[in-house]
mmCIF file of C-alpha atoms in Angstrom:
data_model
loop_
_atom_site.group_PDB
_atom_site.id
_atom_site.type_symbol
_atom_site.label_atom_id
_atom_site.label_comp_id
_atom_site.label_asym_id
_atom_site.label_seq_id
_atom_site.Cartn_x
_atom_site.Cartn_y
_atom_site.Cartn_z
ATOM 1 C CA MET R 1 105.599 116.397 100.256
ATOM 2 C CA ASN R 2 103.520 113.155 101.227
ATOM 3 C CA LYS R 3 105.226 112.138 104.572
ATOM 4 C CA GLU R 4 102.768 109.836 105.615
ATOM 5 C CA GLY R 5 102.406 108.155 102.205
ATOM 6 C CA ILE R 6 105.728 107.513 102.894
ATOM 7 C CA PHE R 7 105.114 105.418 106.310
ATOM 8 C CA SER R 8 102.277 104.593 105.296
ATOM 9 C CA LEU R 9 103.596 102.286 102.722
ATOM 10 C CA PHE R 10 105.049 99.676 105.262
ATOM 11 C CA GLY R 11 101.489 99.512 106.198
ATOM 12 C CA TYR R 12 99.735 99.165 103.040
ATOM 13 C CA VAL R 13 103.226 96.202 101.811
ATOM 14 C CA ALA R 14 101.649 94.155 104.674
ATOM 15 C CA LEU R 15 98.297 93.939 104.196
ATOM 16 C CA TYR R 16 98.898 93.516 101.111
ATOM 17 C CA LEU R 17 101.653 90.101 102.410
ATOM 18 C CA ILE R 18 98.319 89.151 105.394
ATOM 19 C CA SER R 19 95.624 88.927 102.071
ATOM 20 C CA SER R 20 97.636 87.458 100.510
ATOM 21 C CA GLY R 21 98.536 84.607 102.606
ATOM 22 C CA LEU R 22 95.110 84.824 103.607
ATOM 23 C CA CYS R 23 94.255 84.011 99.935
ATOM 24 C CA GLY R 24 94.960 80.570 99.461
ATOM 25 C CA ASN R 25 92.282 79.792 101.616
ATOM 26 C CA ILE R 26 89.977 81.126 98.730
ATOM 27 C CA VAL R 27 91.266 80.268 95.349
ATOM 28 C CA GLN R 28 92.739 76.574 95.180
ATOM 29 C CA GLU R 29 93.827 75.433 91.742
ATOM 30 C CA LYS R 30 92.448 71.449 92.522
ATOM 31 C CA LYS R 31 89.084 69.935 92.999
ATOM 32 C CA PRO R 32 86.323 71.122 93.899
ATOM 33 C CA ARG R 33 86.401 71.310 97.887
ATOM 34 C CA GLU R 34 83.504 69.564 100.275
ATOM 35 C CA ARG R 35 80.953 71.474 102.112
ATOM 36 C CA ARG R 36 82.818 70.557 105.325
ATOM 37 C CA GLU R 37 85.797 72.201 104.027
ATOM 38 C CA TRP R 38 83.707 74.842 103.055
ATOM 39 C CA VAL R 39 82.098 74.957 107.301
ATOM 40 C CA ASP R 40 85.681 74.399 108.384
ATOM 41 C CA THR R 41 86.910 77.626 106.428
ATOM 42 C CA PHE R 42 84.175 79.560 107.306
ATOM 43 C CA LEU R 43 84.750 78.655 111.183
ATOM 44 C CA MET R 44 88.117 79.756 110.534
ATOM 45 C CA PHE R 45 88.039 83.177 109.304
ATOM 46 C CA ALA R 46 84.988 84.328 111.967
ATOM 47 C CA VAL R 47 87.931 82.988 114.449
ATOM 48 C CA GLU R 48 90.557 84.694 112.464
ATOM 49 C CA GLY R 49 88.410 88.043 111.754
ATOM 50 C CA VAL R 50 87.553 88.122 115.613
ATOM 51 C CA VAL R 51 90.820 87.413 117.445
ATOM 52 C CA PHE R 52 92.737 90.176 114.600
ATOM 53 C CA VAL R 53 89.587 93.215 115.350
ATOM 54 C CA ALA R 54 90.330 92.315 119.059
ATOM 55 C CA LEU R 55 94.702 92.425 118.337
ATOM 56 C CA GLY R 56 93.697 95.310 116.654
ATOM 57 C CA GLN R 57 92.299 97.089 119.522
ATOM 58 C CA LEU R 58 94.280 96.036 121.913
ATOM 59 C CA SER R 59 97.032 97.479 119.604
ATOM 60 C CA SER R 60 95.189 101.086 119.784
ATOM 61 C CA VAL R 61 95.183 100.759 123.651
ATOM 62 C CA VAL R 62 98.569 99.794 123.685
ATOM 63 C CA VAL R 63 100.973 100.757 121.297
ATOM 64 C CA GLN R 64 98.974 104.052 119.114
ATOM 65 C CA ASP R 65 96.065 104.983 118.272
ATOM 66 C CA ASN R 66 94.133 103.475 114.827
ATOM 67 C CA SER R 67 95.669 105.673 112.122
ATOM 68 C CA ARG R 68 94.680 104.975 108.210
ATOM 69 C CA ARG R 69 97.068 107.972 107.601
ATOM 70 C CA LEU R 70 99.992 106.517 108.963
ATOM 71 C CA MET R 71 98.405 102.863 108.505
ATOM 72 C CA ASN R 72 100.136 101.149 111.404
ATOM 73 C CA LEU R 73 99.876 98.092 113.302
ATOM 74 C CA SER R 74 96.333 99.009 114.712
ATOM 75 C CA HIS R 75 94.994 99.919 111.418
ATOM 76 C CA VAL R 76 96.371 97.363 109.576
ATOM 77 C CA LEU R 77 95.010 94.409 112.320
ATOM 78 C CA VAL R 78 91.661 95.684 112.199
ATOM 79 C CA SER R 79 91.288 96.151 108.129
ATOM 80 C CA VAL R 80 92.172 92.314 107.843
ATOM 81 C CA GLY R 81 89.725 91.485 110.879
ATOM 82 C CA LEU R 82 86.972 93.441 109.274
ATOM 83 C CA ASN R 83 87.806 92.381 105.594
ATOM 84 C CA LEU R 84 88.254 88.852 107.674
ATOM 85 C CA LEU R 85 84.276 89.205 108.899
ATOM 86 C CA VAL R 86 83.011 90.332 105.534
ATOM 87 C CA LEU R 87 84.618 87.476 102.838
ATOM 88 C CA ASN R 88 82.986 85.619 106.042
ATOM 89 C CA GLY R 89 79.384 87.167 104.997
ATOM 90 C CA CYS R 90 80.230 86.209 101.570
ATOM 91 C CA LEU R 91 81.130 82.842 102.241
ATOM 92 C CA ALA R 92 77.967 82.733 104.050
ATOM 93 C CA VAL R 93 75.570 83.854 101.919
ATOM 94 C CA ASN R 94 77.627 81.179 98.774
ATOM 95 C CA MET R 95 76.854 77.970 101.058
ATOM 96 C CA PHE R 96 73.175 79.386 102.176
ATOM 97 C CA VAL R 97 72.965 79.620 97.716
ATOM 98 C CA SER R 98 74.696 76.043 97.691
ATOM 99 C CA ILE R 99 71.618 74.345 99.573
ATOM 100 C CA PHE R 100 69.508 74.529 97.229
ATOM 101 C CA THR R 101 71.634 73.902 93.974
ATOM 102 C CA MET R 102 72.986 70.798 95.770
ATOM 103 C CA ASP R 103 76.900 71.751 94.533
ATOM 104 C CA SER R 104 79.800 72.683 96.358
ATOM 105 C CA PRO R 105 79.665 76.536 97.001
ATOM 106 C CA PRO R 106 81.909 77.657 93.906
ATOM 107 C CA VAL R 107 84.712 80.550 94.429
ATOM 108 C CA PRO R 108 82.333 84.237 93.040
ATOM 109 C CA SER R 109 84.487 84.978 89.637
ATOM 110 C CA LEU R 110 84.695 88.146 91.100
ATOM 111 C CA PHE R 111 86.854 86.931 93.671
ATOM 112 C CA GLU R 112 89.878 84.823 91.136
ATOM 113 C CA ILE R 113 89.624 87.594 88.974
ATOM 114 C CA ILE R 114 90.607 90.388 91.654
ATOM 115 C CA ASN R 115 93.348 87.434 93.170
ATOM 116 C CA ARG R 116 94.602 87.398 89.599
ATOM 117 C CA ASN R 117 95.669 91.047 89.926
ATOM 118 C CA ASN R 118 95.167 91.851 93.390
ATOM 119 C CA LEU R 119 98.609 94.863 93.607
ATOM 120 C CA ALA R 120 96.872 96.180 89.887
ATOM 121 C CA VAL R 121 93.207 96.197 91.262
ATOM 122 C CA PHE R 122 94.387 97.682 94.577
ATOM 123 C CA LEU R 123 96.477 100.087 92.901
ATOM 124 C CA VAL R 124 93.837 100.993 90.773
ATOM 125 C CA ALA R 125 91.496 101.928 93.454
ATOM 126 C CA ASN R 126 93.918 103.582 95.611
ATOM 127 C CA LEU R 127 94.607 105.726 92.160
ATOM 128 C CA LEU R 128 90.826 106.080 92.265
ATOM 129 C CA THR R 129 90.267 106.628 95.986
ATOM 130 C CA GLY R 130 92.948 109.907 95.418
ATOM 131 C CA LEU R 131 91.470 111.285 92.613
ATOM 132 C CA VAL R 132 87.828 110.902 94.260
ATOM 133 C CA ASN R 133 88.602 112.779 97.569
ATOM 134 C CA LYS R 134 90.794 115.315 95.226
ATOM 135 C CA THR R 135 87.654 115.460 93.250
ATOM 136 C CA PHE R 136 85.177 116.378 95.643
ATOM 137 C CA ASN R 137 84.392 117.420 98.605
ATOM 138 C CA CYS R 138 83.414 114.086 100.190
ATOM 139 C CA MET R 139 82.530 115.457 103.995
ATOM 140 C CA PHE R 140 79.904 117.948 102.896
ATOM 141 C CA MET R 141 78.149 116.044 99.946
ATOM 142 C CA GLU R 142 74.564 114.448 100.178
ATOM 143 C CA ASP R 143 74.031 110.928 101.066
ATOM 144 C CA SER R 144 72.610 110.067 97.343
ATOM 145 C CA TRP R 145 75.832 111.938 94.972
ATOM 146 C CA ALA R 146 78.077 110.295 97.597
ATOM 147 C CA PHE R 147 76.483 106.739 97.353
ATOM 148 C CA PHE R 148 76.113 107.485 93.342
ATOM 149 C CA ILE R 149 80.225 108.546 93.271
ATOM 150 C CA LEU R 150 81.104 104.653 95.654
ATOM 151 C CA THR R 151 79.214 102.864 93.362
ATOM 152 C CA ILE R 152 81.630 104.580 89.483
ATOM 153 C CA TYR R 153 84.303 103.824 91.996
ATOM 154 C CA THR R 154 82.841 100.834 92.692
ATOM 155 C CA SER R 155 82.170 99.371 89.187
ATOM 156 C CA ALA R 156 85.347 101.389 88.114
ATOM 157 C CA VAL R 157 87.411 98.710 89.855
ATOM 158 C CA VAL R 158 85.596 95.779 88.824
ATOM 159 C CA VAL R 159 85.683 96.624 85.519
ATOM 160 C CA PHE R 160 89.008 97.051 85.227
ATOM 161 C CA ALA R 161 89.715 94.173 87.613
ATOM 162 C CA PHE R 162 87.925 92.491 84.068
ATOM 163 C CA ILE R 163 89.982 94.341 81.927
ATOM 164 C CA ALA R 164 93.189 92.836 83.659
ATOM 165 C CA LYS R 165 91.962 89.375 83.164
ATOM 166 C CA LYS R 166 91.673 88.836 79.959
ATOM 167 C CA ASN R 167 94.879 91.057 79.445
ATOM 168 C CA ILE R 168 96.562 89.354 81.902
ATOM 169 C CA LEU R 169 99.032 91.970 83.942
#
């Protein structure tokens, strides 16, 4: 029986709810944002990312070690924090590009597509992760093969997101 999977469900639901709540800062249906709002979002993501990672580390020391298998509080907080910092890096690149185009930086289309069907994309990514883990012995794989499989995996998730957008799941 998959006891870890059952108990980790609460962590994945928490991760999904926190991510959906933070998504409101990225995707807006209103007019394009002003440059100052993007800088504010950048600073907010930086602070939130550092705070979430710090809280995750504190939780790991005080409550329970970080466990991806159990998807506990420490792992959820660190995951949210690190993902905010990665999004912040994407936003920084977007803002840098907008300096040369003199436009407000648009929300990258891949972000919009994934955010419209985020639960479906998340579930497909998890299923593909399970498939890869059952099919390949990833721990002892050469780096070039691991990178190739990761590229195929990521491409499949992105293709699914684009198909889901067209079919409006």
